[in-house]
Amino acid sequence: MTDRSEGPELYFRCHVFCCTNVRPEGHSKGSCSERGSVRLRNYMKARAKEFGLQGVRINSSGCLDRCEHGPTMVIYPDGVWYHYETREDVDEILETHVIQGRRVERLLLRSGG
Amino acid sequence: MTDRSEGPELYFRCHVFCCTNVRPEGHSKGSCSERGSVRLRNYMKARAKEFGLQGVRINSSGCLDRCEHGPTMVIYPDGVWYHYETREDVDEILETHVIQGRRVERLLLRSGG
């Protein structure tokens, strides 16, 4: 475990990475983008802007290597992972995790899972 | 500051995001990819594999919004940011930060900088 009390001041207090990886059609693993992650990440970014959230960034990323749970996102520095499928999922993650600082239990990916 | 002692077990103990954002040629901000970040990120990924590092992931990401310092990367959960230009920079970040857990002072981006 990293003890953040000895870490640097955070540039973003909440840094979200949504996998938007693309794989060739028919690939056995599929991909997060194939499951709607680009659209949902764009929605999340727009909603965060609407909320006027400071110190929050909603990034796209390459493959996060948990494709079987896709679409996936990870939120740092917390190191919390979510699966999401709908705009309602994204809203809940924004409102509950990003704004209120609590976990969205129903969407959590468990470590090693 | 987030206290990681109360956080979840980390899926990746060291999760690196290298900005590989592309902007149209001539854009006033330039972009990390224009400054070689794709090539350097690919090198970093290959080197991490050569080292056989466990629990480490070298991801690409969209724009990290610190373009003026590009190419940039951020390493979580530490929340430490680096500027890098060469393979030697990447090797030093891997060996000093990722493997030994110390900062590469000469390449650090300071918060707010």
mmCIF file of C-alpha atoms in Angstrom:
data_model
loop_
_atom_site.group_PDB
_atom_site.id
_atom_site.type_symbol
_atom_site.label_atom_id
_atom_site.label_comp_id
_atom_site.label_asym_id
_atom_site.label_seq_id
_atom_site.Cartn_x
_atom_site.Cartn_y
_atom_site.Cartn_z
ATOM 1 C CA MET A 1 0.000 0.000 0.000
ATOM 2 C CA THR A 2 1.175 3.472 -0.839
ATOM 3 C CA ASP A 3 0.749 5.966 1.961
ATOM 4 C CA ARG A 4 -0.536 9.052 0.195
ATOM 5 C CA SER A 5 0.147 11.234 3.231
ATOM 6 C CA GLU A 6 3.769 11.203 2.078
ATOM 7 C CA GLY A 7 2.908 11.658 -1.573
ATOM 8 C CA PRO A 8 2.914 14.812 -3.664
ATOM 9 C CA GLU A 9 -0.017 17.179 -3.783
ATOM 10 C CA LEU A 10 -2.411 15.715 -6.310
ATOM 11 C CA TYR A 11 -2.773 17.567 -9.603
ATOM 12 C CA PHE A 12 -6.208 15.981 -10.057
ATOM 13 C CA ARG A 13 -7.964 14.936 -6.866
ATOM 14 C CA CYS A 14 -9.967 12.448 -8.906
ATOM 15 C CA HIS A 15 -8.503 11.104 -12.146
ATOM 16 C CA VAL A 16 -10.772 8.783 -14.094
ATOM 17 C CA PHE A 17 -9.525 6.563 -16.924
ATOM 18 C CA CYS A 18 -12.122 4.955 -19.183
ATOM 19 C CA CYS A 19 -10.797 2.253 -21.476
ATOM 20 C CA THR A 20 -11.638 3.143 -25.070
ATOM 21 C CA ASN A 21 -9.529 0.442 -26.643
ATOM 22 C CA VAL A 22 -10.502 -0.764 -30.112
ATOM 23 C CA ARG A 23 -9.841 -4.294 -31.365
ATOM 24 C CA PRO A 24 -10.473 -5.718 -34.816
ATOM 25 C CA GLU A 25 -14.034 -6.916 -35.297
ATOM 26 C CA GLY A 26 -14.453 -10.536 -34.262
ATOM 27 C CA HIS A 27 -11.524 -10.555 -31.805
ATOM 28 C CA SER A 28 -12.200 -13.134 -29.085
ATOM 29 C CA LYS A 29 -11.721 -10.658 -26.235
ATOM 30 C CA GLY A 30 -13.962 -8.014 -27.745
ATOM 31 C CA SER A 31 -13.148 -4.503 -26.538
ATOM 32 C CA CYS A 32 -14.524 -1.796 -24.303
ATOM 33 C CA SER A 33 -15.165 0.495 -27.267
ATOM 34 C CA GLU A 34 -17.230 -2.212 -28.937
ATOM 35 C CA ARG A 35 -19.386 -2.159 -25.790
ATOM 36 C CA GLY A 36 -20.017 1.570 -25.931
ATOM 37 C CA SER A 37 -17.174 2.998 -23.843
ATOM 38 C CA VAL A 38 -16.314 5.891 -26.165
ATOM 39 C CA ARG A 39 -19.860 7.212 -26.100
ATOM 40 C CA LEU A 40 -20.130 6.733 -22.330
ATOM 41 C CA ARG A 41 -16.766 8.337 -21.631
ATOM 42 C CA ASN A 42 -17.757 11.364 -23.712
ATOM 43 C CA TYR A 43 -20.992 11.539 -21.749
ATOM 44 C CA MET A 44 -19.108 11.320 -18.446
ATOM 45 C CA LYS A 45 -16.728 14.097 -19.478
ATOM 46 C CA ALA A 46 -19.615 16.342 -20.501
ATOM 47 C CA ARG A 47 -21.507 15.638 -17.269
ATOM 48 C CA ALA A 48 -18.447 16.386 -15.127
ATOM 49 C CA LYS A 49 -18.202 19.711 -16.942
ATOM 50 C CA GLU A 50 -21.902 20.394 -16.346
ATOM 51 C CA PHE A 51 -21.390 19.728 -12.637
ATOM 52 C CA GLY A 52 -18.486 22.201 -12.710
ATOM 53 C CA LEU A 53 -16.243 19.731 -10.895
ATOM 54 C CA GLN A 54 -12.817 21.089 -9.988
ATOM 55 C CA GLY A 55 -9.737 18.869 -9.833
ATOM 56 C CA VAL A 56 -11.472 16.091 -11.720
ATOM 57 C CA ARG A 57 -10.416 14.718 -15.096
ATOM 58 C CA ILE A 58 -12.248 12.147 -17.188
ATOM 59 C CA ASN A 59 -9.655 10.592 -19.489
ATOM 60 C CA SER A 60 -9.789 7.970 -22.147
ATOM 61 C CA SER A 61 -7.109 5.301 -22.024
ATOM 62 C CA GLY A 62 -5.750 2.363 -23.939
ATOM 63 C CA CYS A 63 -6.548 -1.199 -22.911
ATOM 64 C CA LEU A 64 -6.733 -1.541 -19.120
ATOM 65 C CA ASP A 65 -6.371 -5.313 -19.476
ATOM 66 C CA ARG A 66 -9.592 -6.283 -17.742
ATOM 67 C CA CYS A 67 -11.502 -6.741 -20.996
ATOM 68 C CA GLU A 68 -13.690 -9.520 -19.641
ATOM 69 C CA HIS A 69 -15.374 -6.933 -17.391
ATOM 70 C CA GLY A 70 -15.661 -4.196 -20.033
ATOM 71 C CA PRO A 71 -16.426 -1.442 -20.322
ATOM 72 C CA THR A 72 -14.113 -0.708 -17.428
ATOM 73 C CA MET A 73 -12.804 2.424 -15.766
ATOM 74 C CA VAL A 74 -10.361 3.004 -12.942
ATOM 75 C CA ILE A 75 -10.387 6.017 -10.640
ATOM 76 C CA TYR A 76 -7.124 7.197 -9.086
ATOM 77 C CA PRO A 77 -5.592 7.791 -6.620
ATOM 78 C CA ASP A 78 -8.246 5.551 -5.042
ATOM 79 C CA GLY A 79 -7.482 2.590 -7.329
ATOM 80 C CA VAL A 80 -11.169 1.750 -7.575
ATOM 81 C CA TRP A 81 -12.440 -0.051 -10.681
ATOM 82 C CA TYR A 82 -15.935 -0.017 -12.144
ATOM 83 C CA HIS A 83 -17.920 -1.710 -14.853
ATOM 84 C CA TYR A 84 -20.546 0.522 -16.456
ATOM 85 C CA GLU A 85 -23.039 0.092 -19.255
ATOM 86 C CA THR A 86 -25.437 3.003 -19.228
ATOM 87 C CA ARG A 87 -25.664 6.749 -18.696
ATOM 88 C CA GLU A 88 -27.358 5.994 -15.388
ATOM 89 C CA ASP A 89 -24.293 3.994 -14.310
ATOM 90 C CA VAL A 90 -22.047 6.926 -15.242
ATOM 91 C CA ASP A 91 -24.251 9.395 -13.371
ATOM 92 C CA GLU A 92 -24.182 7.209 -10.289
ATOM 93 C CA ILE A 93 -20.383 6.911 -10.378
ATOM 94 C CA LEU A 94 -20.048 10.681 -10.785
ATOM 95 C CA GLU A 95 -22.519 11.569 -8.065
ATOM 96 C CA THR A 96 -21.643 8.871 -5.545
ATOM 97 C CA HIS A 97 -17.920 8.291 -6.045
ATOM 98 C CA VAL A 98 -16.518 11.452 -7.610
ATOM 99 C CA ILE A 99 -18.675 13.997 -5.774
ATOM 100 C CA GLN A 100 -19.577 12.252 -2.504
ATOM 101 C CA GLY A 101 -16.471 10.077 -2.150
ATOM 102 C CA ARG A 102 -18.371 6.814 -1.581
ATOM 103 C CA ARG A 103 -18.209 3.549 -3.560
ATOM 104 C CA VAL A 104 -20.897 2.405 -6.006
ATOM 105 C CA GLU A 105 -20.979 -1.128 -4.658
ATOM 106 C CA ARG A 106 -23.142 -2.617 -7.406
ATOM 107 C CA LEU A 107 -20.680 -1.611 -10.150
ATOM 108 C CA LEU A 108 -17.370 -2.387 -8.411
ATOM 109 C CA LEU A 109 -14.808 -4.713 -9.926
ATOM 110 C CA ARG A 110 -13.159 -6.637 -7.133
ATOM 111 C CA SER A 111 -9.378 -7.016 -7.172
ATOM 112 C CA GLY A 112 -8.332 -10.164 -8.886
ATOM 113 C CA GLY A 113 -11.857 -10.571 -10.263
ATOM 114 C CA MET B 1 -4.986 13.345 0.568
ATOM 115 C CA THR B 2 -6.463 9.925 0.152
ATOM 116 C CA ASP B 3 -5.374 7.458 2.795
ATOM 117 C CA ARG B 4 -4.650 4.330 0.805
ATOM 118 C CA SER B 5 -4.545 2.198 3.934
ATOM 119 C CA GLU B 6 -8.346 2.272 3.769
ATOM 120 C CA GLY B 7 -8.499 1.762 0.021
ATOM 121 C CA PRO B 8 -9.037 -1.421 -1.949
ATOM 122 C CA GLU B 9 -6.238 -3.804 -2.763
ATOM 123 C CA LEU B 10 -4.562 -2.402 -5.856
ATOM 124 C CA TYR B 11 -5.036 -4.322 -9.089
ATOM 125 C CA PHE B 12 -1.838 -2.744 -10.442
ATOM 126 C CA ARG B 13 0.659 -1.643 -7.815
ATOM 127 C CA CYS B 14 2.083 0.797 -10.352
ATOM 128 C CA HIS B 15 -0.156 2.082 -13.134
ATOM 129 C CA VAL B 16 1.544 4.370 -15.643
ATOM 130 C CA PHE B 17 -0.388 6.537 -18.105
ATOM 131 C CA CYS B 18 1.549 8.087 -20.971
ATOM 132 C CA CYS B 19 -0.315 10.756 -22.909
ATOM 133 C CA THR B 20 -0.413 9.792 -26.590
ATOM 134 C CA ASN B 21 -2.858 12.472 -27.626
ATOM 135 C CA VAL B 22 -2.793 13.601 -31.245
ATOM 136 C CA ARG B 23 -3.755 17.111 -32.371
ATOM 137 C CA PRO B 24 -4.022 18.465 -35.893
ATOM 138 C CA GLU B 25 -0.712 19.649 -37.272
ATOM 139 C CA GLY B 26 -0.048 23.295 -36.464
ATOM 140 C CA HIS B 27 -2.266 23.368 -33.338
ATOM 141 C CA SER B 28 -0.924 25.998 -30.931
ATOM 142 C CA LYS B 29 -0.653 23.566 -27.996
ATOM 143 C CA GLY B 30 1.141 20.885 -29.976
ATOM 144 C CA SER B 31 0.665 17.412 -28.526
ATOM 145 C CA CYS B 32 2.553 14.738 -26.669
ATOM 146 C CA SER B 33 2.432 12.396 -29.645
ATOM 147 C CA GLU B 34 4.015 15.070 -31.841
ATOM 148 C CA ARG B 35 6.891 15.059 -29.342
ATOM 149 C CA GLY B 36 7.466 11.321 -29.565
ATOM 150 C CA SER B 37 5.251 9.940 -26.805
ATOM 151 C CA VAL B 38 3.830 7.005 -28.779
ATOM 152 C CA ARG B 39 7.288 5.675 -29.590
ATOM 153 C CA LEU B 40 8.508 6.225 -26.022
ATOM 154 C CA ARG B 41 5.424 4.658 -24.458
ATOM 155 C CA ASN B 42 5.871 1.593 -26.667
ATOM 156 C CA TYR B 43 9.492 1.424 -25.582
ATOM 157 C CA MET B 44 8.512 1.722 -21.905
ATOM 158 C CA LYS B 45 5.948 -1.072 -22.264
ATOM 159 C CA ALA B 46 8.481 -3.344 -23.932
ATOM 160 C CA ARG B 47 11.126 -2.588 -21.291
ATOM 161 C CA ALA B 48 8.709 -3.289 -18.441
ATOM 162 C CA LYS B 49 8.028 -6.637 -20.080
ATOM 163 C CA GLU B 50 11.757 -7.331 -20.422
ATOM 164 C CA PHE B 51 12.198 -6.586 -16.714
ATOM 165 C CA GLY B 52 9.366 -9.057 -16.008
ATOM 166 C CA LEU B 53 7.663 -6.547 -13.719
ATOM 167 C CA GLN B 54 4.585 -7.859 -11.950
ATOM 168 C CA GLY B 55 1.643 -5.635 -11.061
ATOM 169 C CA VAL B 56 2.833 -2.902 -13.379
ATOM 170 C CA ARG B 57 0.947 -1.585 -16.408
ATOM 171 C CA ILE B 58 2.196 0.945 -18.935
ATOM 172 C CA ASN B 59 -0.900 2.454 -20.531
ATOM 173 C CA SER B 60 -1.449 5.033 -23.196
ATOM 174 C CA SER B 61 -4.018 7.698 -22.446
ATOM 175 C CA GLY B 62 -5.812 10.605 -24.016
ATOM 176 C CA CYS B 63 -4.795 14.185 -23.287
ATOM 177 C CA LEU B 64 -3.661 14.602 -19.674
ATOM 178 C CA ASP B 65 -4.115 18.379 -20.010
ATOM 179 C CA ARG B 66 -0.564 19.360 -19.170
ATOM 180 C CA CYS B 67 0.458 19.756 -22.788
ATOM 181 C CA GLU B 68 2.914 22.563 -22.103
ATOM 182 C CA HIS B 69 5.111 20.004 -20.300
ATOM 183 C CA GLY B 70 4.740 17.229 -22.849
ATOM 184 C CA PRO B 71 5.412 14.461 -23.307
ATOM 185 C CA THR B 72 3.917 13.788 -19.890
ATOM 186 C CA MET B 73 3.075 10.687 -17.902
ATOM 187 C CA VAL B 74 1.419 10.174 -14.536
ATOM 188 C CA ILE B 75 2.038 7.200 -12.254
ATOM 189 C CA TYR B 76 -0.721 6.062 -9.895
ATOM 190 C CA PRO B 77 -1.580 5.524 -7.113
ATOM 191 C CA ASP B 78 1.366 7.782 -6.317
ATOM 192 C CA GLY B 79 0.055 10.701 -8.371
ATOM 193 C CA VAL B 80 3.554 11.521 -9.567
ATOM 194 C CA TRP B 81 3.999 13.261 -12.932
ATOM 195 C CA TYR B 82 7.005 13.182 -15.227
ATOM 196 C CA HIS B 83 8.239 14.820 -18.386
ATOM 197 C CA TYR B 84 10.376 12.553 -20.555
ATOM 198 C CA GLU B 85 12.071 12.917 -23.902
ATOM 199 C CA THR B 86 14.414 9.993 -24.425
ATOM 200 C CA ARG B 87 14.789 6.267 -23.905
ATOM 201 C CA GLU B 88 17.263 7.090 -21.140
ATOM 202 C CA ASP B 89 14.559 9.112 -19.365
ATOM 203 C CA VAL B 90 12.158 6.171 -19.648
ATOM 204 C CA ASP B 91 14.774 3.722 -18.348
ATOM 205 C CA GLU B 92 15.485 5.961 -15.383
ATOM 206 C CA ILE B 93 11.775 6.271 -14.521
ATOM 207 C CA LEU B 94 11.372 2.510 -14.755
ATOM 208 C CA GLU B 95 14.432 1.656 -12.736
ATOM 209 C CA THR B 96 14.227 4.402 -10.108
ATOM 210 C CA HIS B 97 10.494 4.985 -9.680
ATOM 211 C CA VAL B 98 8.749 1.807 -10.779
ATOM 212 C CA ILE B 99 11.296 -0.711 -9.499
ATOM 213 C CA GLN B 100 13.003 1.094 -6.598
ATOM 214 C CA GLY B 101 10.085 3.286 -5.511
ATOM 215 C CA ARG B 102 12.045 6.545 -5.513
ATOM 216 C CA ARG B 103 11.401 9.778 -7.443
ATOM 217 C CA VAL B 104 13.373 10.861 -10.500
ATOM 218 C CA GLU B 105 13.779 14.424 -9.289
ATOM 219 C CA ARG B 106 15.163 15.868 -12.517
ATOM 220 C CA LEU B 107 12.100 14.806 -14.532
ATOM 221 C CA LEU B 108 9.329 15.634 -12.036
ATOM 222 C CA LEU B 109 6.465 17.933 -12.886
ATOM 223 C CA ARG B 110 5.547 19.920 -9.808
ATOM 224 C CA SER B 111 1.890 20.302 -8.882
ATOM 225 C CA GLY B 112 0.412 23.431 -10.346
ATOM 226 C CA GLY B 113 3.444 23.798 -12.614
#
